[in-house]
Coordinates of C-alpha atoms in Angstrom, one line a residue:
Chain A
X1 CA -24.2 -3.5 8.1
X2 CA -27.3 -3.6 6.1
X3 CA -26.2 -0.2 4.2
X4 CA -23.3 -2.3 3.2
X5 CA -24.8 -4.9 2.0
X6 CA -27.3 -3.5 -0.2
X7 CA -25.3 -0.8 -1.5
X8 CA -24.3 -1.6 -5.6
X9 CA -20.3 -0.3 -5.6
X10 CA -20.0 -2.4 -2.4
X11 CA -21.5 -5.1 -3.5
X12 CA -19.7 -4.9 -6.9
X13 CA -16.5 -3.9 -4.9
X14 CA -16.6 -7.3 -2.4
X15 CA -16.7 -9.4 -5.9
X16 CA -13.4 -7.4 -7.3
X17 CA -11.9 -8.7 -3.9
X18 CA -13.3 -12.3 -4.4
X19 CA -11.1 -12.1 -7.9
X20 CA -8.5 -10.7 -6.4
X21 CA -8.1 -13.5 -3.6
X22 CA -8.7 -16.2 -6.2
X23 CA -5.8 -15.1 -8.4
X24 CA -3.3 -14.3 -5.9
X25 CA -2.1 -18.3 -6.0
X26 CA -1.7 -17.8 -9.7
X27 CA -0.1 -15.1 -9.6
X28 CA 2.0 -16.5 -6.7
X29 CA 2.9 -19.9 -9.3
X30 CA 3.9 -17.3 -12.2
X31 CA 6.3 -15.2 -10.1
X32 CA 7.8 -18.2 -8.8
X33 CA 8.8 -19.7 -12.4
X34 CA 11.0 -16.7 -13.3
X35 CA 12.6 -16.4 -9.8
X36 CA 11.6 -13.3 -7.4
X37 CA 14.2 -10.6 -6.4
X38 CA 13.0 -6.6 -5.2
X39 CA 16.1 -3.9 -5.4
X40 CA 16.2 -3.8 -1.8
X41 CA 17.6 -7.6 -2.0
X42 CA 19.6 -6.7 -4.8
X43 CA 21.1 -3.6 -2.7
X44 CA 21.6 -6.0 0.1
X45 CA 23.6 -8.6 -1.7
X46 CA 25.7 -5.4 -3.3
X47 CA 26.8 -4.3 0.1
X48 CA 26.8 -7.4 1.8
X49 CA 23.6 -7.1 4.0
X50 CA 21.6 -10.0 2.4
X51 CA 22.3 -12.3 6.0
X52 CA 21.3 -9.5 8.4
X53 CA 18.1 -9.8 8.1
X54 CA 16.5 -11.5 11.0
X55 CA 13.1 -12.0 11.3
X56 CA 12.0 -11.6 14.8
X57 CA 8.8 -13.0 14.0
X58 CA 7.2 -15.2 11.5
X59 CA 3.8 -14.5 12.1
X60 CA 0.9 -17.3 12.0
X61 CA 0.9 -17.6 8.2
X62 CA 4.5 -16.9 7.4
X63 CA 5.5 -15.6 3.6
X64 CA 1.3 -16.1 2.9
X65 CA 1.8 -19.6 3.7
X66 CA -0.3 -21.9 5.6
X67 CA 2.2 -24.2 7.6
X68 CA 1.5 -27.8 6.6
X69 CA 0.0 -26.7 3.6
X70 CA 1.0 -26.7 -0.3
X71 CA 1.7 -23.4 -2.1
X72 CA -1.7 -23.1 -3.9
X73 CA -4.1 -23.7 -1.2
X74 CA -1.3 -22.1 1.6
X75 CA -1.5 -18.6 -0.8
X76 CA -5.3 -18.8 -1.7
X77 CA -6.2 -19.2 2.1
X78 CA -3.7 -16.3 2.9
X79 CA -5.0 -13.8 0.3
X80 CA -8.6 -14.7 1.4
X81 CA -7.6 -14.2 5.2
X82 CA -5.5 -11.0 5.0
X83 CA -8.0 -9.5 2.6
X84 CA -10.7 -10.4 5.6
X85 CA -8.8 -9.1 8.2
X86 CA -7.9 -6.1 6.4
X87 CA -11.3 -5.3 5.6
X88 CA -12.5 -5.8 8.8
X89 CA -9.6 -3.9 10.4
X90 CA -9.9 -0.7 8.5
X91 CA -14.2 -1.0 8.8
X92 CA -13.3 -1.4 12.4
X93 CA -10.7 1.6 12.8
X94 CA -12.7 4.0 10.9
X95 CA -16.2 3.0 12.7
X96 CA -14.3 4.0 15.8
X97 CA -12.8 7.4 14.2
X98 CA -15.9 8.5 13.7
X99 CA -18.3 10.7 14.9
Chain B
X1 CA 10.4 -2.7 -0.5
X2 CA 9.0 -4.3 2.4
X3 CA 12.4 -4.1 5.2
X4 CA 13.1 -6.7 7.2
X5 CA 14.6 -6.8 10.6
X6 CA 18.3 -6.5 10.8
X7 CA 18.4 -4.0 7.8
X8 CA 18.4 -0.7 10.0
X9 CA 20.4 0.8 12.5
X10 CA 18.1 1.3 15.6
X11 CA 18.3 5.2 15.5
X12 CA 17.1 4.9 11.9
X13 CA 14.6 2.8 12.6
X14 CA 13.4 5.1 15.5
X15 CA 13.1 8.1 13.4
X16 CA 10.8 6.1 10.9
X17 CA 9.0 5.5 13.4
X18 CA 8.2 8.9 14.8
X19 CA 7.8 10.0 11.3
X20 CA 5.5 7.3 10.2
X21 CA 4.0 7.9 13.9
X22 CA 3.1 11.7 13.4
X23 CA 1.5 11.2 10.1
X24 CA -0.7 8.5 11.1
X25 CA -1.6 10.3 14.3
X26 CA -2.6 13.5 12.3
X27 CA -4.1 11.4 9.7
X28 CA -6.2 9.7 12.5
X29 CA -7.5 13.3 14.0
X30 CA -7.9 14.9 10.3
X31 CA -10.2 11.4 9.4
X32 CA -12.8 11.7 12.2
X33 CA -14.5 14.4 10.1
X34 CA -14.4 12.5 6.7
X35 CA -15.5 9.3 8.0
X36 CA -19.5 8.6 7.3
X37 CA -21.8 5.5 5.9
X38 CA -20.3 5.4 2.7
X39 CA -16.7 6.8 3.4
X40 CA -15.8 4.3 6.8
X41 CA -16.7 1.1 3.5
X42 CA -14.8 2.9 1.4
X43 CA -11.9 3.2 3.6
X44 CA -12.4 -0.9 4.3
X45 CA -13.1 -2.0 0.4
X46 CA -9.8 0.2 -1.0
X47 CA -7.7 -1.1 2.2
X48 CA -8.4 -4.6 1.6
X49 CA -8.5 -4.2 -2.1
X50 CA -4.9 -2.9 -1.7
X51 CA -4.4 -6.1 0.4
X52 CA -5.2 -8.2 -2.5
X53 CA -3.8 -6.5 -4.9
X54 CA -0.2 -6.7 -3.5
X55 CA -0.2 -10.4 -3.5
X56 CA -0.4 -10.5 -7.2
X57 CA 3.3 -10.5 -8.0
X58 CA 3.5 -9.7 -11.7
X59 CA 6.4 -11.6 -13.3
X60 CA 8.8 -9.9 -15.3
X61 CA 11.2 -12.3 -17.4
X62 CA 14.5 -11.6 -16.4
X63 CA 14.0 -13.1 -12.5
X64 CA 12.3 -10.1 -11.1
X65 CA 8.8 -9.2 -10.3
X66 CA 7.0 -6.7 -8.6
X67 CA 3.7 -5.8 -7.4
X68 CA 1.3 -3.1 -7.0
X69 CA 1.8 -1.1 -3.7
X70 CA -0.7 1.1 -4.1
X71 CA -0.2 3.5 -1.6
X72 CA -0.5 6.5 -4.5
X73 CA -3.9 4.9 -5.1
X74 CA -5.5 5.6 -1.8
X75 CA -4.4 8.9 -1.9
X76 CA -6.2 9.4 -4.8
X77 CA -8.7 7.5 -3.8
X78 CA -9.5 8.5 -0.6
X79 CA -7.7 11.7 0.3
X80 CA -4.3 11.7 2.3
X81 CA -6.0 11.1 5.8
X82 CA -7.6 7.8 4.9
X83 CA -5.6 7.0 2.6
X84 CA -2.1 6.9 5.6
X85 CA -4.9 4.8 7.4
X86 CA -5.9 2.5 4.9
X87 CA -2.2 1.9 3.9
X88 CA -1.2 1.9 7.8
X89 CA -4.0 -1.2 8.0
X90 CA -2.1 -3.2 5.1
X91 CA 1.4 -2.8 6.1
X92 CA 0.7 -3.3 9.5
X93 CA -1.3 -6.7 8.8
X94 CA 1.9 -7.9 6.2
X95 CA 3.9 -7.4 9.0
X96 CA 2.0 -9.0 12.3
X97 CA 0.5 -11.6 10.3
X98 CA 2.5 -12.7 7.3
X99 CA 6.1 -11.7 8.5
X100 CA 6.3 -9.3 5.5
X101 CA 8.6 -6.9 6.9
X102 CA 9.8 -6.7 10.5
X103 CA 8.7 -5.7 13.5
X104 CA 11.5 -3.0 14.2
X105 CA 11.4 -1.8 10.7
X106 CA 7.3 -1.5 10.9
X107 CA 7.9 1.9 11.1
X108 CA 10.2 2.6 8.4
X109 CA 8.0 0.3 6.1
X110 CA 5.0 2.6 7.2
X111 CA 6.5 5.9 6.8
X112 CA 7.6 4.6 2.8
X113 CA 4.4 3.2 1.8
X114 CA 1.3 4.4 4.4
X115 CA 3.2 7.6 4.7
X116 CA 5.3 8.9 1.7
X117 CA 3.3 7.2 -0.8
X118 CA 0.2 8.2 -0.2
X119 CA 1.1 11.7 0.6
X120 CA 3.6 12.3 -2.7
X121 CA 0.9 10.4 -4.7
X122 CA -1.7 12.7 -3.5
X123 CA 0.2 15.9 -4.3
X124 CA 1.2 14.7 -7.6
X125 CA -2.1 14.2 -8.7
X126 CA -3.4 17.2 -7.3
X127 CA -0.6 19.4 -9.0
X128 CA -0.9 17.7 -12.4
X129 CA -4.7 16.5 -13.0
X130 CA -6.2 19.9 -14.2
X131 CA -3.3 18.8 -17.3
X132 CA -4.8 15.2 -17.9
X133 CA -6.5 13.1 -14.9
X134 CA -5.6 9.8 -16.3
X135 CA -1.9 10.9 -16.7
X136 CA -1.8 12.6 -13.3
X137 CA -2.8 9.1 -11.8
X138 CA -0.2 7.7 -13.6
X139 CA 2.2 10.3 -12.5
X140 CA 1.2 10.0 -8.9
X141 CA 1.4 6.3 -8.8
X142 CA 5.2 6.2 -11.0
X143 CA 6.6 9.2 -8.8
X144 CA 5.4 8.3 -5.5
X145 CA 6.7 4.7 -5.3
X146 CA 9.9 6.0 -6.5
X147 CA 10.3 8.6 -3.7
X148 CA 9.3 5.8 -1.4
X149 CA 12.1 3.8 -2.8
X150 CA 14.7 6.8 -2.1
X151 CA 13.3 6.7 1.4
X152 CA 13.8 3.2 2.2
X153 CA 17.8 3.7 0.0
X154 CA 18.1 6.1 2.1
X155 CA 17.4 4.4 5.3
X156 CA 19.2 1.6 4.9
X157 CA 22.3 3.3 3.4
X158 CA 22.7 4.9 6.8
X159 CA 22.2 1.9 8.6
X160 CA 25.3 -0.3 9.4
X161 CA 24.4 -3.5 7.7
X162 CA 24.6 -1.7 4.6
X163 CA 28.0 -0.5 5.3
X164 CA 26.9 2.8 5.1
X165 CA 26.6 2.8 1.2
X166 CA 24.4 5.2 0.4
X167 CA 26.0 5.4 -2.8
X168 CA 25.0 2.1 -3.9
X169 CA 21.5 1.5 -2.1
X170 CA 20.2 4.7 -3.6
X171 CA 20.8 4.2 -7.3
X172 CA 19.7 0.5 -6.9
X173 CA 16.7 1.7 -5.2
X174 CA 15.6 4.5 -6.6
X175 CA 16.5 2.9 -10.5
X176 CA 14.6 -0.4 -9.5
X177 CA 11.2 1.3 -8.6
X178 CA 11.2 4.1 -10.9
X179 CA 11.2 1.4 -13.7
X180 CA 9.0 -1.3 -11.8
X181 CA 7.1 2.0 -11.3
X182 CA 6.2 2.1 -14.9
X183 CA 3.4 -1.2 -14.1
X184 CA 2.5 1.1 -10.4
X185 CA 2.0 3.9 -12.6
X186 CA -0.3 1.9 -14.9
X187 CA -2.2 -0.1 -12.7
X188 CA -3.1 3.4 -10.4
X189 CA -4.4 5.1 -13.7
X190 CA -6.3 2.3 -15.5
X191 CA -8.0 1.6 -11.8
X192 CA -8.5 5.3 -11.3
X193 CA -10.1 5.4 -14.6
X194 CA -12.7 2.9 -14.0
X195 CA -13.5 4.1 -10.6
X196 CA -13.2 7.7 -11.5
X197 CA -16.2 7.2 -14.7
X198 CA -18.0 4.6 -12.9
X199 CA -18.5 6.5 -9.6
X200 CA -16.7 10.0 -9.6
X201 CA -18.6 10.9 -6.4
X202 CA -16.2 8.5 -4.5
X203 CA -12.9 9.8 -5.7
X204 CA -12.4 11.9 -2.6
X205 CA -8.8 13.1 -3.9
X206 CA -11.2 14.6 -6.8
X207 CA -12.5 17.5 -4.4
X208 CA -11.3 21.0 -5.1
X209 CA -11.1 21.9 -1.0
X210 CA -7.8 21.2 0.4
X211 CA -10.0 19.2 3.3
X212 CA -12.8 16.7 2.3
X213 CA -16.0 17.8 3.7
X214 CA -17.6 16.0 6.6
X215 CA -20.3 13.6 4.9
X216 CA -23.6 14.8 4.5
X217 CA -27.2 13.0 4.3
X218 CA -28.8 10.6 6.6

C-alpha cells in the first residue's frame, strides 16, 4: 500500500475523488429543482410499464440515501461510501486477478 | 438507464445475463496479465472515479438530467478487460447497495453499461483516433452510450411490461441518450484530454497491440 500512497497521479487522483464526493449533494439539490426523468421512465410511462417496477431490494442506503437522514448529509455520506467501497472493491478484485 | 426489477421478461433478463456473464468472465482471464503495481490502482482510482462521477446528475432545464456513465471512459482508459471489470465493480455496487437497478435486471444493466459500453467505446476510439484523439474520445463516449441505450430499448421492448413495444421504447431510448450523449461525449474527451497530456503512459487504450502488455519493472 505504500506504492500507493506515495505515488503523485494517485495521490492527485484520491483528491479528484474527494471533489467528486463533496459535490455529489450539490449536484444532487440542483437536479432535484428541475425535476429528474431518464428515457427509460419516459418509455415506461409511454407503454404503461411505469408501476411494474418492483424493487426486490432496497439496499442499506436506498436511492444514496441514509435512512433517518436529510438529503445533503444522506447523499454526501453515500457518494463518500460507494466511492470507498468501489475503490476498495475493484483494488481488491484486481489484487486477486493477478499474478 | 439503470433497469429496475419488473421491467424484463425473465428470458430476457436471462440472456443479459449470460451475455453480461461471458464478457466479464473473459474480461477477468484476459486481466490477469495486464494487472501490475500501477495498473491493479489504476483499475480502483478510474472505478471509483466512475462511482463518483455518476452521482453528479447534471440538470438540464426542461425536467430532465442526466449523468456521466462512463463506461466508454474505462475503455479508453484502461483497455476493454479492465475497463468490463471496473464498470462490472460500479454497477454492481449501485445495485447491492443503493437499489440502483434490480437484482434480476443486474445483468441486463451490466451487459449495457460494464459490457456494451466499454467494448463499443473502445472500438470507436480505436477506429477513429489516428483522425483526431480528442474527437475519437468524444465519439466513443456519444456512440457507445447510445448503443447501450438501444440495448436496454431493445430489452425492455421485448419484455411484457412494455407491451412488447419495441416501436416506442427504441426511438425513446435510443433519441434520449444520443442527445444526453452529447454531455457523455464531452465529459469522456475533456477527461481524456487531461489524462491523456498529463500522464499518456496510463492511457492503456493508447497502445497500438490489440492486447496490453503484461507490466514490466519491479
Amino acid at each position: 500500500m505504500n506504492v500507493l500512497v506515495s505515488d503523485s497521479w494517485v495521490r492527485r487522483a484520491l483528491l479528484v475523488l474527494l471533489v467528486l464526493v463533496v459535490l455529489a449533494p450539490v449536484f444532487g439539490w440542483a437536479s432535484g429543482a428541475v425535476g429528474y426523468a431518464e428515457p427509460l421512465e419516459n418509455a415506461a410511462h409511454e407503454t404503461g410499464a411505469a408501476d411494474a417496477a418492483t424493487p426486490s431490494t432496497p439496499g442499506p442506503l436506498p436511492d444514496y440515501s441514509v435512512p433517518g437522514l436529510g438529503a445533503p448529509f444522506g447523499t454526501l455520506v453515500s457518494a463518500a461510501v460507494g466511492t470507498g467501497l468501489t475503490l476498495a472493491v475493484a483494488l481488491g478484485a484486481g489484487r486477486l486477478l493477478e499474478r | 438507464m439503470h433497469i429496475p426489477d419488473g421491467f424484463l421478461d425473465p428470458w430476457v433478463a436471462g440472456l443479459f445475463w449470460l451475455g453480461a456473464g461471458v464478457a466479464i468472465g473473459v474480461a477477468g482471464r484476459r486481466a490477469r496479465d495486464e494487472l501490475g503495481d500501477e495498473r491493479t490502482p489504476l483499475l480502483g482510482v478510474v472505478a471509483a472515479g466512475i462511482f463518483a462521477a455518476q452521482m453528479l446528475n447534471w440538470p438540464i432545464p426542461g425536467g430532465t438530467s442526466a449523468h456521466f456513465v462512463g463506461g466508454a471512459f474505462a475503455g479508453i482508459l484502461l483497455g476493454p478487460s479492465l475497463g468490463i471489470l471496473a464498470m462490472t465493480a460500479v454497477v454492481t455496487i449501485q445495485a447491492l447497495v443503493f437499489g440502483d437497478g434490480g437484482i434480476v435486471a443486474l445483468g441486463g444493466n451490466l451487459f449495457a453499461m460494464a459490457v456494451v459500453d466499454v467494448l463499443v467505446g473502445y472500438a470507436l476510439f480505436r477506429a477513429f483516433r489516428r483522425v483526431h484523439e480528442t474527437g475519437a474520445a468524444f465519439a466513443a463516449g456519444w456512440g457507445a452510450i447510445t448503443v447501450s441505450a438501444l440495448a436496454v430499448g431493445v430489452g425492455v421492448g421485448l419484455s411484457s411490461a412494455f407491451a412488447y413495444e419495441l416501436r416506442v421504447t427504441v426511438p425513446i431510448m435510443v433519441g434520449g441518450h444520443a442527445l444526453l450523449g452529447t454531455i457523455e461525449g464531452a465529459i469522456t474527451a475533456a477527461v481524456y484530454g487531461y489524462v491523456a497530456n498529463a500522464r499518456p503512459d496510463l492511457v492503456l487504450g493508447r497502445i497500438d497491440d490489440d492486447s496490453v502488455p503484461p507490466e514490466v519493472g519491479l
